Coordinates of C-alpha atoms in Angstrom, one line a residue:
M60 CA 6.8 70.9 30.9
T61 CA 6.6 74.7 30.9
M62 CA 7.6 77.4 28.4
Q63 CA 9.3 80.6 29.7
F64 CA 10.6 83.6 28.0
G65 CA 13.9 85.1 28.9
N66 CA 16.5 87.4 27.4
N67 CA 17.4 84.9 24.7
G68 CA 13.8 84.2 23.6
P69 CA 11.5 81.2 24.3
H70 CA 13.0 78.0 25.7
L71 CA 11.8 74.8 27.3
F72 CA 12.4 73.4 30.8
S73 CA 11.9 69.7 31.0
E74 CA 13.3 66.7 32.8
R75 CA 13.0 64.8 29.6
N76 CA 14.4 65.2 26.1
R77 CA 12.5 65.4 22.8
R78 CA 12.5 61.6 22.5
G79 CA 10.6 61.4 25.7
F80 CA 8.3 64.1 24.5
L81 CA 7.6 62.1 21.4
Q82 CA 6.7 59.0 23.4
D83 CA 4.3 61.1 25.5
L84 CA 2.6 62.3 22.3
G85 CA 1.9 58.6 21.4
L86 CA 3.8 58.5 18.2
G87 CA 4.6 54.9 18.8
F88 CA 8.0 54.7 17.1
G89 CA 10.4 52.7 19.3
S90 CA 14.0 51.9 18.9
I91 CA 13.5 48.9 16.6
A92 CA 11.6 50.7 13.9
L93 CA 13.7 53.8 14.1
S94 CA 17.1 52.1 14.1
S95 CA 17.1 52.0 10.4
L96 CA 15.7 55.5 9.9
L97 CA 18.1 57.1 12.4
Q98 CA 20.8 56.6 9.9
G99 CA 19.9 60.1 8.9
D100 CA 21.9 61.3 11.9
S101 CA 25.0 60.2 10.1
T102 CA 24.0 61.1 6.5
A103 CA 27.0 63.4 6.0
L104 CA 29.4 60.6 7.2
A105 CA 27.8 58.0 5.0
D106 CA 28.1 60.3 2.0
A107 CA 31.7 60.9 2.8
I108 CA 32.4 57.2 3.0
A109 CA 30.6 56.6 -0.3
E110 CA 32.4 59.5 -2.1
S111 CA 36.0 59.4 -0.7
E112 CA 36.7 56.1 0.9
L113 CA 35.0 53.3 -1.0
K114 CA 36.6 52.4 -4.3
K115 CA 34.1 52.6 -7.1
I116 CA 32.9 49.3 -8.6
A117 CA 30.2 49.4 -11.2
P118 CA 27.2 47.9 -9.5
K119 CA 25.3 45.2 -11.3
A120 CA 22.7 44.7 -8.5
K121 CA 20.6 47.2 -6.5
S122 CA 19.1 44.7 -4.0
V123 CA 19.6 41.3 -2.5
I124 CA 17.0 38.7 -1.5
W125 CA 18.7 36.2 0.9
L126 CA 16.9 33.0 1.5
F127 CA 18.2 30.9 4.4
M128 CA 17.2 27.3 5.1
I129 CA 17.7 26.7 8.8
G130 CA 19.0 23.4 9.9
G131 CA 21.3 22.3 7.0
A132 CA 19.6 21.2 3.8
S133 CA 21.2 18.1 2.1
H134 CA 23.2 19.1 -0.9
M135 CA 23.0 15.6 -2.3
E136 CA 19.2 15.7 -2.4
T137 CA 18.8 19.2 -3.7
F138 CA 21.4 20.6 -6.1
D139 CA 24.4 18.2 -6.1
P140 CA 23.4 14.6 -7.1
K141 CA 25.8 11.8 -6.3
P142 CA 24.7 8.6 -8.1
Q143 CA 27.6 6.8 -6.6
L144 CA 25.7 6.8 -3.3
N145 CA 23.1 4.5 -4.8
K146 CA 25.7 2.1 -6.2
L147 CA 27.6 1.9 -2.9
A148 CA 24.6 2.0 -0.5
G149 CA 25.2 -0.1 2.6
K150 CA 29.0 -0.2 2.4
T151 CA 31.2 1.7 4.7
I152 CA 33.3 4.5 3.3
K153 CA 36.4 2.5 3.9
E154 CA 35.0 -0.3 1.7
T155 CA 34.5 2.0 -1.2
P156 CA 37.1 3.4 -3.7
Y157 CA 36.8 6.7 -1.9
A158 CA 38.2 5.8 1.4
K159 CA 40.8 8.5 1.1
V160 CA 38.2 11.1 2.0
L161 CA 38.7 10.0 5.6
E162 CA 42.4 11.0 5.4
S163 CA 41.9 14.4 3.6
P164 CA 43.7 17.4 5.1
Y165 CA 40.4 19.3 4.6
L166 CA 39.1 17.5 7.8
A167 CA 41.4 19.8 9.8
N168 CA 39.2 22.8 8.9
E169 CA 36.5 21.7 11.4
R170 CA 36.7 23.6 14.7
V171 CA 35.1 21.4 17.4
V172 CA 34.6 23.4 20.5
A173 CA 32.2 21.3 22.6
F174 CA 31.7 17.5 22.0
D175 CA 28.2 16.5 21.1
P176 CA 27.6 12.8 21.6
N177 CA 24.7 12.8 19.1
N178 CA 25.7 15.0 16.2
G179 CA 28.6 16.1 14.1
F180 CA 30.0 12.7 13.1
I181 CA 31.2 11.5 9.7
R182 CA 28.7 8.5 9.6
N183 CA 30.4 5.7 7.7
E184 CA 27.7 3.6 6.1
I185 CA 26.7 5.0 2.7
Y186 CA 23.1 6.1 2.5
P187 CA 21.5 6.2 -1.0
L188 CA 19.8 9.2 -2.5
Q189 CA 16.3 9.7 -1.4
V190 CA 15.0 11.5 -4.5
G191 CA 15.5 11.5 -8.2
F192 CA 17.2 14.2 -10.3
A193 CA 16.6 15.5 -13.8
Q194 CA 18.4 17.8 -16.2
R195 CA 16.6 21.2 -16.2
G196 CA 16.4 23.9 -18.8
E197 CA 18.6 24.3 -21.8
S198 CA 21.6 24.3 -19.6
G199 CA 20.8 20.8 -18.3
I200 CA 21.7 21.5 -14.7
E201 CA 20.7 18.5 -12.6
I202 CA 18.2 19.6 -9.9
S203 CA 16.3 17.5 -7.5
D204 CA 12.7 16.3 -8.3
W205 CA 11.8 18.0 -5.0
F206 CA 12.4 21.4 -6.7
P207 CA 10.4 21.2 -10.0
H208 CA 9.4 24.9 -10.0
V209 CA 13.0 26.1 -9.1
G210 CA 14.1 23.7 -11.8
E211 CA 12.1 25.6 -14.4
C212 CA 14.4 28.5 -13.6
A213 CA 17.6 26.5 -14.1
D214 CA 18.9 28.7 -16.9
D215 CA 18.9 31.7 -14.4
L216 CA 20.7 29.8 -11.6
C217 CA 24.3 29.6 -10.8
V218 CA 24.7 26.6 -8.5
I219 CA 27.9 26.7 -6.4
R220 CA 28.6 23.1 -5.3
S221 CA 31.9 23.7 -3.5
M222 CA 31.1 25.5 -0.2
W223 CA 32.7 24.6 3.1
T224 CA 32.6 26.0 6.6
E225 CA 34.2 25.2 10.0
D226 CA 31.4 24.6 12.5
S227 CA 30.0 21.1 12.5
N228 CA 27.2 22.1 14.8
H229 CA 24.4 24.7 14.2
G230 CA 26.6 27.7 15.2
A231 CA 27.3 27.4 11.5
Q232 CA 24.1 29.4 11.0
L233 CA 25.7 32.4 12.6
Q234 CA 28.9 31.7 10.8
F235 CA 27.2 31.8 7.4
H236 CA 25.9 35.2 8.1
T237 CA 29.0 36.8 9.8
G238 CA 31.9 34.6 8.5
R239 CA 33.0 34.0 12.1
H240 CA 32.8 30.9 14.2
R241 CA 30.4 31.2 17.1
V242 CA 33.2 31.1 19.7
D243 CA 34.8 34.2 18.1
G244 CA 31.8 36.3 19.2
F245 CA 29.3 38.4 17.3
F246 CA 30.1 40.4 14.3
P247 CA 28.3 42.4 11.6
T248 CA 26.3 40.3 9.2
V249 CA 26.4 40.4 5.4
G250 CA 23.1 42.3 5.2
S251 CA 24.4 44.9 7.6
W252 CA 27.6 45.4 5.7
A253 CA 25.6 45.9 2.5
T254 CA 23.4 48.6 4.0
Y255 CA 26.3 50.2 5.8
G256 CA 28.2 50.6 2.5
L257 CA 25.2 51.7 0.4
G258 CA 22.5 53.4 2.4
S259 CA 18.9 53.5 1.3
L260 CA 17.1 53.7 -2.0
N261 CA 13.8 54.5 -0.3
D262 CA 13.6 56.8 2.7
N263 CA 10.1 55.6 3.5
L264 CA 11.1 52.0 4.2
P265 CA 13.9 50.2 6.2
Q266 CA 16.9 49.4 4.1
F267 CA 17.4 45.9 5.6
V268 CA 14.2 43.9 6.2
V269 CA 13.9 40.4 7.8
M270 CA 11.0 38.0 7.4
G271 CA 10.3 34.6 8.9
T272 CA 11.1 33.3 12.4
P273 CA 14.8 34.0 13.0
V274 CA 17.5 31.5 14.0
A275 CA 17.1 30.2 17.5
D276 CA 19.3 31.5 20.4
C277 CA 21.2 28.2 20.4
C278 CA 22.7 29.0 16.9
G279 CA 23.2 32.7 16.8
G280 CA 19.6 34.1 17.3
R281 CA 18.9 37.5 16.1
E282 CA 22.6 38.2 15.7
C283 CA 22.3 36.5 12.3
H284 CA 20.7 39.7 11.1
R285 CA 22.3 42.3 13.3
A286 CA 25.1 44.8 12.7
N287 CA 27.0 44.6 16.0
Y288 CA 29.7 47.3 16.1
L289 CA 28.3 49.1 13.0
G290 CA 25.4 50.3 15.1
P291 CA 21.7 49.4 15.4
Q292 CA 20.8 51.6 12.4
Y293 CA 22.2 48.8 10.2
D294 CA 20.3 45.9 11.9
G295 CA 17.8 44.0 10.0
I296 CA 14.3 45.2 10.8
P297 CA 11.7 42.4 11.4
L298 CA 8.6 42.6 9.3
D299 CA 5.5 40.5 10.3
I300 CA 3.4 40.5 7.1
D301 CA 0.5 38.6 8.8
S302 CA 0.1 41.1 11.6
D303 CA -2.1 44.2 11.9
I304 CA 1.1 45.9 12.9
P305 CA 3.7 44.5 10.4
L306 CA 6.6 46.7 11.7
P307 CA 7.1 46.7 15.4
Y308 CA 6.5 50.2 17.0
A309 CA 5.7 51.7 13.6
A310 CA 2.1 52.5 14.3
P311 CA 0.3 55.0 16.5
P312 CA -1.5 53.9 19.6
S313 CA -5.1 52.9 19.3
G314 CA -7.4 55.8 18.9
V315 CA -4.8 58.3 17.6
F316 CA -5.8 59.6 14.2
Q317 CA -3.4 60.6 11.4
E318 CA -4.6 64.2 11.7
E319 CA -3.7 64.2 15.3
Q320 CA -0.2 62.9 14.6
A321 CA 0.2 65.5 11.8
G322 CA -0.6 68.2 14.4
E323 CA 1.8 66.7 16.9
F324 CA 4.5 66.7 14.3
E325 CA 3.8 70.3 13.4
L326 CA 4.1 71.2 17.1
L327 CA 7.4 69.3 17.3
R328 CA 8.6 71.1 14.2
Q329 CA 7.8 74.4 15.8
L330 CA 9.6 73.4 19.0
N331 CA 12.6 72.2 17.1
Q332 CA 12.6 75.4 15.1
I333 CA 13.0 77.4 18.3
S334 CA 16.1 75.3 19.2
S335 CA 17.5 75.4 15.6
E336 CA 17.4 79.2 15.8
Q337 CA 19.3 79.1 19.0
F338 CA 21.7 76.4 17.7
P339 CA 21.9 76.9 13.9
N340 CA 24.9 74.6 13.5
D341 CA 23.3 71.6 15.3
E342 CA 23.4 69.0 12.5
A343 CA 22.2 66.3 14.9
L344 CA 19.0 68.2 15.6
R345 CA 18.2 68.5 11.9
A346 CA 18.9 64.9 11.3
R347 CA 16.7 63.9 14.2
V348 CA 13.8 65.9 12.8
R349 CA 14.2 64.3 9.4
S350 CA 14.2 60.9 11.0
Y351 CA 10.9 61.5 12.8
E352 CA 9.4 62.8 9.5
L353 CA 10.5 59.6 7.7
A354 CA 9.1 57.5 10.5
F355 CA 5.8 59.2 10.1
R356 CA 5.8 58.5 6.3
M357 CA 6.7 54.9 7.0
Q358 CA 3.4 54.3 8.7
T359 CA 1.8 54.5 5.2
A360 CA 4.6 52.9 3.2
V361 CA 4.9 49.7 5.2
P362 CA 1.2 48.7 5.2
D363 CA 1.2 49.4 1.5
V364 CA 4.0 46.8 1.0
V365 CA 2.2 44.0 2.8
R366 CA -1.2 44.7 1.2
L367 CA -0.9 41.6 -1.0
E368 CA -4.6 41.7 -2.0
D369 CA -3.6 44.4 -4.4
E370 CA -1.9 41.7 -6.5
T371 CA -3.9 39.9 -9.1
A372 CA -5.5 36.5 -8.3
L373 CA -3.2 34.9 -10.8
T374 CA -0.1 36.3 -9.1
Q375 CA -1.3 35.1 -5.7
R376 CA -1.9 31.6 -7.1
E377 CA 1.5 31.5 -8.7
Y378 CA 3.1 32.2 -5.4
G379 CA 1.0 29.5 -3.8
L380 CA -1.1 31.7 -1.6
D381 CA -4.1 29.5 -2.3
Q382 CA -2.5 26.3 -0.8
P383 CA -1.9 25.7 2.9
E384 CA 1.6 24.2 2.3
T385 CA 2.9 27.2 0.4
K386 CA 0.9 30.1 1.8
V387 CA 3.2 31.3 4.5
F388 CA 6.4 31.2 2.5
G389 CA 4.6 32.3 -0.6
R390 CA 3.4 35.5 1.1
Q391 CA 7.0 36.2 2.2
M392 CA 8.3 35.7 -1.3
L393 CA 5.7 38.0 -2.8
T394 CA 6.4 40.6 -0.1
A395 CA 10.1 40.3 -0.9
R396 CA 9.4 41.2 -4.5
R397 CA 7.3 44.1 -3.5
L398 CA 10.1 45.3 -1.1
V399 CA 12.9 45.3 -3.7
E400 CA 10.5 46.8 -6.2
R401 CA 10.2 49.8 -3.8
G402 CA 14.0 50.0 -3.3
V403 CA 14.7 48.0 -0.1
R404 CA 18.4 47.0 -0.3
F405 CA 18.5 43.7 1.6
V406 CA 15.6 41.3 2.2
Q407 CA 16.5 38.3 4.4
V408 CA 14.0 35.5 4.7
Y409 CA 14.4 32.6 7.1
H410 CA 12.7 29.2 6.5
G411 CA 12.5 26.3 8.9
S412 CA 13.0 27.8 12.3
N413 CA 11.6 25.6 15.0
G414 CA 13.0 27.0 18.2
G415 CA 16.0 24.7 18.0
A416 CA 18.4 23.6 15.3
G417 CA 15.9 24.0 12.5
Q418 CA 13.5 21.9 10.5
W419 CA 16.0 21.1 7.7
D420 CA 18.1 19.2 10.3
N421 CA 16.9 15.8 9.3
H422 CA 19.0 13.3 11.4
K423 CA 16.2 10.8 10.7
G424 CA 13.3 10.7 8.4
L425 CA 15.2 12.8 5.8
K426 CA 12.9 11.8 2.9
A427 CA 9.7 12.8 4.7
G428 CA 11.3 15.9 6.2
H429 CA 12.9 17.3 3.0
T430 CA 9.8 16.4 0.9
K431 CA 7.7 18.6 3.2
L432 CA 10.1 21.5 3.4
C433 CA 10.8 21.5 -0.4
K434 CA 7.1 21.5 -1.0
Q435 CA 6.7 24.6 1.2
T436 CA 9.5 26.6 -0.6
D437 CA 9.8 25.3 -4.2
Q438 CA 6.7 27.0 -5.8
P439 CA 7.1 30.3 -4.0
I440 CA 10.8 30.6 -4.9
G441 CA 10.1 29.6 -8.5
A442 CA 7.4 32.2 -8.6
L443 CA 9.7 34.8 -7.2
L444 CA 12.4 34.2 -9.8
K445 CA 9.9 34.2 -12.7
D446 CA 8.1 37.3 -11.4
L447 CA 11.3 39.3 -11.0
K448 CA 12.4 38.3 -14.5
Q449 CA 9.0 39.1 -16.0
R450 CA 9.1 42.6 -14.4
G451 CA 12.7 43.3 -15.5
L452 CA 13.8 43.2 -11.8
L453 CA 16.0 40.0 -11.9
D454 CA 18.9 41.8 -13.6
E455 CA 19.1 44.2 -10.7
T456 CA 18.1 41.8 -7.9
L457 CA 20.5 39.2 -6.6
V458 CA 18.7 36.2 -5.1
V459 CA 20.7 33.8 -2.9
W460 CA 19.6 30.4 -1.6
A461 CA 21.7 29.2 1.3
T462 CA 21.9 26.9 4.3
E463 CA 24.6 26.5 7.0
F464 CA 26.1 23.2 5.8
G465 CA 25.2 20.0 4.0
R466 CA 24.5 16.5 5.2
T467 CA 26.7 13.4 5.4
P468 CA 27.0 10.8 2.6
G469 CA 26.6 8.2 5.4
A470 CA 23.4 7.3 7.2
Q471 CA 22.3 8.4 10.7
S472 CA 19.4 6.7 12.5
S473 CA 19.1 4.5 9.5
N474 CA 17.1 7.0 7.4
G475 CA 18.7 10.4 8.0
R476 CA 22.0 12.3 7.5
D477 CA 24.2 14.1 10.0
H478 CA 25.8 17.6 9.8
H479 CA 28.4 18.0 7.1
P480 CA 30.6 21.2 6.9
Y481 CA 33.2 19.8 4.4
G482 CA 31.2 20.3 1.2
F483 CA 27.7 21.7 0.4
S484 CA 25.8 23.8 -2.1
V485 CA 24.2 27.3 -2.5
W486 CA 22.9 29.1 -5.5
M487 CA 22.5 32.6 -6.8
A488 CA 20.4 34.1 -9.5
G489 CA 20.1 37.5 -11.2
G490 CA 22.1 40.6 -10.1
G491 CA 24.7 40.2 -12.8
V492 CA 25.6 36.6 -12.0
K493 CA 25.8 34.0 -14.8
G494 CA 22.8 31.8 -15.2
G495 CA 22.5 28.2 -16.3
M496 CA 25.8 27.0 -14.8
T497 CA 27.4 25.1 -12.0
H498 CA 30.6 26.2 -10.3
G499 CA 32.9 24.0 -8.2
A500 CA 32.4 20.4 -7.2
T501 CA 32.4 17.9 -4.4
D502 CA 34.0 14.5 -4.8
E503 CA 32.1 11.5 -6.1
I504 CA 30.3 10.8 -2.8
G505 CA 29.7 14.5 -1.9
F506 CA 32.1 14.4 1.0
H507 CA 34.6 17.2 0.4
A508 CA 34.5 20.3 -1.8
V509 CA 37.4 19.6 -4.1
E510 CA 37.1 21.9 -7.0
D511 CA 37.1 25.8 -6.7
R512 CA 36.6 25.6 -2.9
H513 CA 34.8 28.5 -1.3
Y514 CA 34.6 29.5 2.4
V515 CA 31.3 31.2 3.3
T516 CA 32.6 34.8 3.1
D517 CA 33.3 34.3 -0.6
I518 CA 29.6 34.5 -1.0
H519 CA 29.5 37.7 1.0
A520 CA 32.3 39.2 -1.1
T521 CA 30.5 38.3 -4.3
I522 CA 27.3 39.8 -3.1
L523 CA 29.0 43.1 -2.1
H524 CA 30.9 43.2 -5.3
Q525 CA 27.7 42.9 -7.3
L526 CA 26.3 45.8 -5.3
G527 CA 29.3 47.9 -6.2
L528 CA 31.2 47.6 -3.0
N529 CA 34.8 46.5 -2.4
P530 CA 34.7 44.3 0.7
H531 CA 38.3 45.4 1.7
E532 CA 37.1 49.0 2.0
L533 CA 34.4 48.1 4.4
V534 CA 36.2 48.7 7.7
V535 CA 35.6 50.7 10.8
P536 CA 38.5 52.4 12.6
G537 CA 39.5 50.5 15.7
R538 CA 37.9 47.3 14.5
Q539 CA 40.3 44.7 13.2
R540 CA 39.0 42.4 10.5
L541 CA 40.7 39.2 9.5
E542 CA 41.6 38.6 5.8
R543 CA 39.0 35.7 5.7
D544 CA 36.3 38.1 6.9
F545 CA 36.5 39.9 3.5
G546 CA 36.3 36.7 1.5
H547 CA 37.2 36.5 -2.2
V548 CA 34.9 37.5 -5.0
I549 CA 34.0 34.5 -7.2
H550 CA 34.7 36.1 -10.5
D551 CA 34.0 33.0 -12.5
V552 CA 30.3 33.3 -11.8
I553 CA 30.0 37.0 -12.7
A554 CA 28.5 37.8 -16.1

């Protein structure tokens, strides 16, 4: 690179652009880390959308913590007890008073694309409950004995027991995040729509953060937290809280000191100043400079978030950081609280990824499998809810617990349950949602959602509404959205 002076003042001759120059300087910010920050390039557009296109809804939440259990947690052993299963155990469904569930028109909602000889069947022999339930809190919501800590927060929970979806295989993981069946292709996820509509509360941190091992490629992969046609600036940004470099590419190369980087940025600023004087109306150039400055600040902000030793010993114990079973998920839950405390809009946390369908996918050994998984997550989630509430953050933070589908009332492999898209449960807490209540219902054996039925995008619509967004206003010119993509706000659960 050389600098020459001509009639129009100093200018640069280079075979590479400024992005290449930055890489040569060793700033270490790659496309993943910057994808969120480069939203600054379209700040004016985002402001215009917010002010003129989106209808104003009074927001009741500022942030979302989205907890996703990969594999399909059993609704009947978690948040929707069905004592009839114990009374009818060993009988076929046709031998019970509930044989009509096998003739329900709701069965037609399943979209079977490829036949799987092992999974996705109704399973006719009734399998009894594998855990006890108790009424929790003043509200008396029945919650599994596998969730005692979450149960202590029952009066803050809104349990929705009437979810349904289309995919009877694990493409339902992608469907829960985008609202579309896997064969329809890839679409923006709920976290991406939220950040597209709202922008950032903290310019030093990504607005959409992802923790935990993502969904496997078989079931949607990283498309479960990506923005697709909205652009990579709205993708979820992976955060590895147990790494020396928690945010990919957001650290300088080894041996580069902060003072060096500051000098490099000052040089870059001077070079950009030369260009800005030549092109005073170049908004993109100014936006790019702001993005690099934000990325520089992010190097300090991100390590600060994951510095969990700053928390008291009591707080760390409450999240289970002192126990091997709960340490990993506990660290993620504590980090989630620290992120929303600092203004991150959407925090998505995966649990149970195993490189395949997911650990919650207990076709056999359900009791052993769910006991282990609930143990890993119960105390950290309970601690998160209590901590948010104690700090006055639960009112403005919407916590969502979800999974792709439920499990069959009938047995598989003698001691497991198969996939079940016809009825299952999720719950919400905080963020302007009513606590201490259940909404909707499945039938007596947990087969079909029969009361206040909700397709998965109704959860999306409710989240966006609580954030102050009208889902029907979230559209991109040239991109057709189906009516079901928008979902329906579940007004009955809103305080």
